[in-house]
mmCIF file of C-alpha atoms in Angstrom:
data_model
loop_
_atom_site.group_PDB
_atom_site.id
_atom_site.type_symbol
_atom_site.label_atom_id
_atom_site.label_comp_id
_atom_site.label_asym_id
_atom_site.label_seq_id
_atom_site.Cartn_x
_atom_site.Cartn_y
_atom_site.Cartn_z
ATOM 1 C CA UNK A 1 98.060 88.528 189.924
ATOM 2 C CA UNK A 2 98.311 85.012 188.911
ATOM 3 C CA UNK A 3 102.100 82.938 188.827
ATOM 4 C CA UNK A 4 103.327 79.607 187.232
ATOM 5 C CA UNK A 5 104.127 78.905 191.057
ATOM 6 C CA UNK A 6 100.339 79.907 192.688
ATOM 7 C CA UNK A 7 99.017 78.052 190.052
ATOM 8 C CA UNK A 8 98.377 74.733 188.682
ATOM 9 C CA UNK A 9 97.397 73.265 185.272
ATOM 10 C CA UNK A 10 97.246 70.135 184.224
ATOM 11 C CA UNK A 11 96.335 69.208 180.948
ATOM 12 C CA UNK A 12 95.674 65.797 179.237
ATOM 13 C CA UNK A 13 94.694 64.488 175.527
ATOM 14 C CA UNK A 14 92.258 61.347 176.263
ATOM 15 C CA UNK A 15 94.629 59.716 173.361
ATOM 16 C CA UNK A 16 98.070 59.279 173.154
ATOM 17 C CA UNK A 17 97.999 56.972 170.044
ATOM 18 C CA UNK A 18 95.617 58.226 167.893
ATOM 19 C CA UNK A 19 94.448 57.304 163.937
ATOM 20 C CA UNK A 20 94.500 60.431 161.889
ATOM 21 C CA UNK A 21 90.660 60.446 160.887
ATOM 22 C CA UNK A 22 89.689 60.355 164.362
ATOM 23 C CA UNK A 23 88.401 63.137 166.700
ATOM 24 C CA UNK A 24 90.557 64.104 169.966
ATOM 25 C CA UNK A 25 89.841 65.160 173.129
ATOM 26 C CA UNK A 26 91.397 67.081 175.793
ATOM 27 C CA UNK A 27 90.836 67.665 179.618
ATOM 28 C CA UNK A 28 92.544 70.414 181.665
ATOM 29 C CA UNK A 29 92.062 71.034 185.724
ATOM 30 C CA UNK A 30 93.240 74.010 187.351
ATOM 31 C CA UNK A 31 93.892 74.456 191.292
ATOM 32 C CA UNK A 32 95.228 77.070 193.586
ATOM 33 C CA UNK A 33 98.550 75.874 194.246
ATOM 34 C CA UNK A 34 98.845 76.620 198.118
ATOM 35 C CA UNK A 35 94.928 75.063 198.602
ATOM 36 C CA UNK A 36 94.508 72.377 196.351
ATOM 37 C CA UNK A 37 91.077 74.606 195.277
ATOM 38 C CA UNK A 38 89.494 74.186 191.672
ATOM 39 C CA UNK A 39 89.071 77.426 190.292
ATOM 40 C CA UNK A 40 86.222 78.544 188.010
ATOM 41 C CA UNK A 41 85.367 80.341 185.204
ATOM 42 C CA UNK A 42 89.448 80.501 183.790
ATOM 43 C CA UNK A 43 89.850 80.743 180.337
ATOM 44 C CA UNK A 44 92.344 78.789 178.495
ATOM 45 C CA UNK A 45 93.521 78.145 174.536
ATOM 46 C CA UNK A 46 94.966 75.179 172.863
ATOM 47 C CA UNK A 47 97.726 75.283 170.428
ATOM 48 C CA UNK A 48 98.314 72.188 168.475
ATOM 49 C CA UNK A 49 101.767 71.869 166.164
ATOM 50 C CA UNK A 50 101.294 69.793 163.201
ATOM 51 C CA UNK A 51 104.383 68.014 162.008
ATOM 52 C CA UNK A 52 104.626 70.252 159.119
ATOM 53 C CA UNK A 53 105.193 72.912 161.609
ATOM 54 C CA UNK A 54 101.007 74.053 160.786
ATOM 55 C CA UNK A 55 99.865 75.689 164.343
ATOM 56 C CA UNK A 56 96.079 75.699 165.221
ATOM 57 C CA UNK A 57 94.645 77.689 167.954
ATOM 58 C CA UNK A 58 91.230 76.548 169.535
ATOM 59 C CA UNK A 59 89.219 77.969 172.644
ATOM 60 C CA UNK A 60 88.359 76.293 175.700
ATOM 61 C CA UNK A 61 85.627 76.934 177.607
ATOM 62 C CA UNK A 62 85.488 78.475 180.968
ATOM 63 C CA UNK A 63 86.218 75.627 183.519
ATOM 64 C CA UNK A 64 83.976 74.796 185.547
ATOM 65 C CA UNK A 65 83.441 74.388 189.358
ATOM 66 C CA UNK A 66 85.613 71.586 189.586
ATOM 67 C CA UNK A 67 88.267 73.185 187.788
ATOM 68 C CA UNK A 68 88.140 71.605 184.582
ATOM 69 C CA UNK A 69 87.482 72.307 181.281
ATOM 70 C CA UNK A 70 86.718 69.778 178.158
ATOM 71 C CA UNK A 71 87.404 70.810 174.482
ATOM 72 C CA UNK A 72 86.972 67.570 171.680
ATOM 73 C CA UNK A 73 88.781 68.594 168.366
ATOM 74 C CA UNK A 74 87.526 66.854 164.690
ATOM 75 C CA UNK A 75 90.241 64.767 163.026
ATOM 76 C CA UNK A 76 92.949 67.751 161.764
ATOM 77 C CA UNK A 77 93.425 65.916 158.658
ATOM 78 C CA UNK A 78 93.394 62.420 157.459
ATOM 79 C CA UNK A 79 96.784 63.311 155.793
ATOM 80 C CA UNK A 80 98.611 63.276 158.524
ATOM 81 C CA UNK A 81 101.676 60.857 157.987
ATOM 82 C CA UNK A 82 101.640 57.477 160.635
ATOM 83 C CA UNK A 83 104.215 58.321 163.319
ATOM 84 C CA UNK A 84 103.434 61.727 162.906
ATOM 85 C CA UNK A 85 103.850 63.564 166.164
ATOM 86 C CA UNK A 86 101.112 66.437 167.605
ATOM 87 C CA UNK A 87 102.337 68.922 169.840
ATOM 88 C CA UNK A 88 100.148 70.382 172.156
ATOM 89 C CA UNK A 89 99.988 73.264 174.229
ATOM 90 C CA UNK A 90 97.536 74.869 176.663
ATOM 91 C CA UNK A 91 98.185 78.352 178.068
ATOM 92 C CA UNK A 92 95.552 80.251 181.074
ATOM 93 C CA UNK A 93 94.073 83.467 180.179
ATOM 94 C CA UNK A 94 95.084 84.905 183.225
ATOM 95 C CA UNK A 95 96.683 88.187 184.200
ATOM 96 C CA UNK A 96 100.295 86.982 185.041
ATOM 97 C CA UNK A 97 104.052 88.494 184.321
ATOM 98 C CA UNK A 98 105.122 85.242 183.030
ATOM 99 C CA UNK A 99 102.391 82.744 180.774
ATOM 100 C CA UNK A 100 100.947 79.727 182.230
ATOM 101 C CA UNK A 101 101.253 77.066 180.634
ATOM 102 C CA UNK A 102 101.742 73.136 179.804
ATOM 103 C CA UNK A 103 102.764 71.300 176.778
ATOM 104 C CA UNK A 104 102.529 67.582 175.830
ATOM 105 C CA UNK A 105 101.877 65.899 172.269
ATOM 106 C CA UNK A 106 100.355 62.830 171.159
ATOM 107 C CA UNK A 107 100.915 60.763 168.412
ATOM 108 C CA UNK A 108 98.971 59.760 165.353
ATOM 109 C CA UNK A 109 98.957 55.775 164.867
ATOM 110 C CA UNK A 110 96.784 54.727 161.965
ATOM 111 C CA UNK A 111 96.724 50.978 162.848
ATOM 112 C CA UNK A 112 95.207 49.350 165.064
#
């Protein structure tokens, strides 16, 4: 049985500023607390919350033997509002009493 405490999960978008027609991608590790270990083949999903309130759920794959796991999303839409801010958050598909996860959000910038 997996804990928010024997595990850890880090999770970041490769943009914080980011124009609204443009793709985003995300990186997440996760280690064995105690060790420091990567740990393989853990399944994870992505929720991102739109400004509107709109959720979207995507997959990750598996990570790998490192521990980490890519996922690149297309633009959501090229609607949304500058200053808009994207909540994200990534939760382990692990058996565990209490969910493991990590939020953070980016925000979309449409000029350069």
């Amino acid at each position: 049985l997996y804990t928010p405490q024997s595990i850890r999960l880090f999770v970041r978008a490769a943009a914080t500023r980011l124009p609204a027609d443009q793709p985003q991608s995300f990186e997440i590790v996760v280690l064995d607390a105690r060790h420091q270990r990567p740990l393989a083949e853990i399944e994870s999903r992505l929720w991102l919350t739109l400004a509107d309130g709109t959720r979207l759920e995507y997959r990750l794959p598996p990570t790998d033997a490192q521990g980490r796991a890519h996922l690149s999303i297309a633009p959501i839409t090229p609607e949304q509002p500058n200053g808009s801010v994207i909540a994200y958050q990534v939760c382990l598909s692990l058996p565990s009493d209490q969910p493991i996860c990590t939020s953070d959000s980016y925000l979309i910038w449409n000029y350069q």
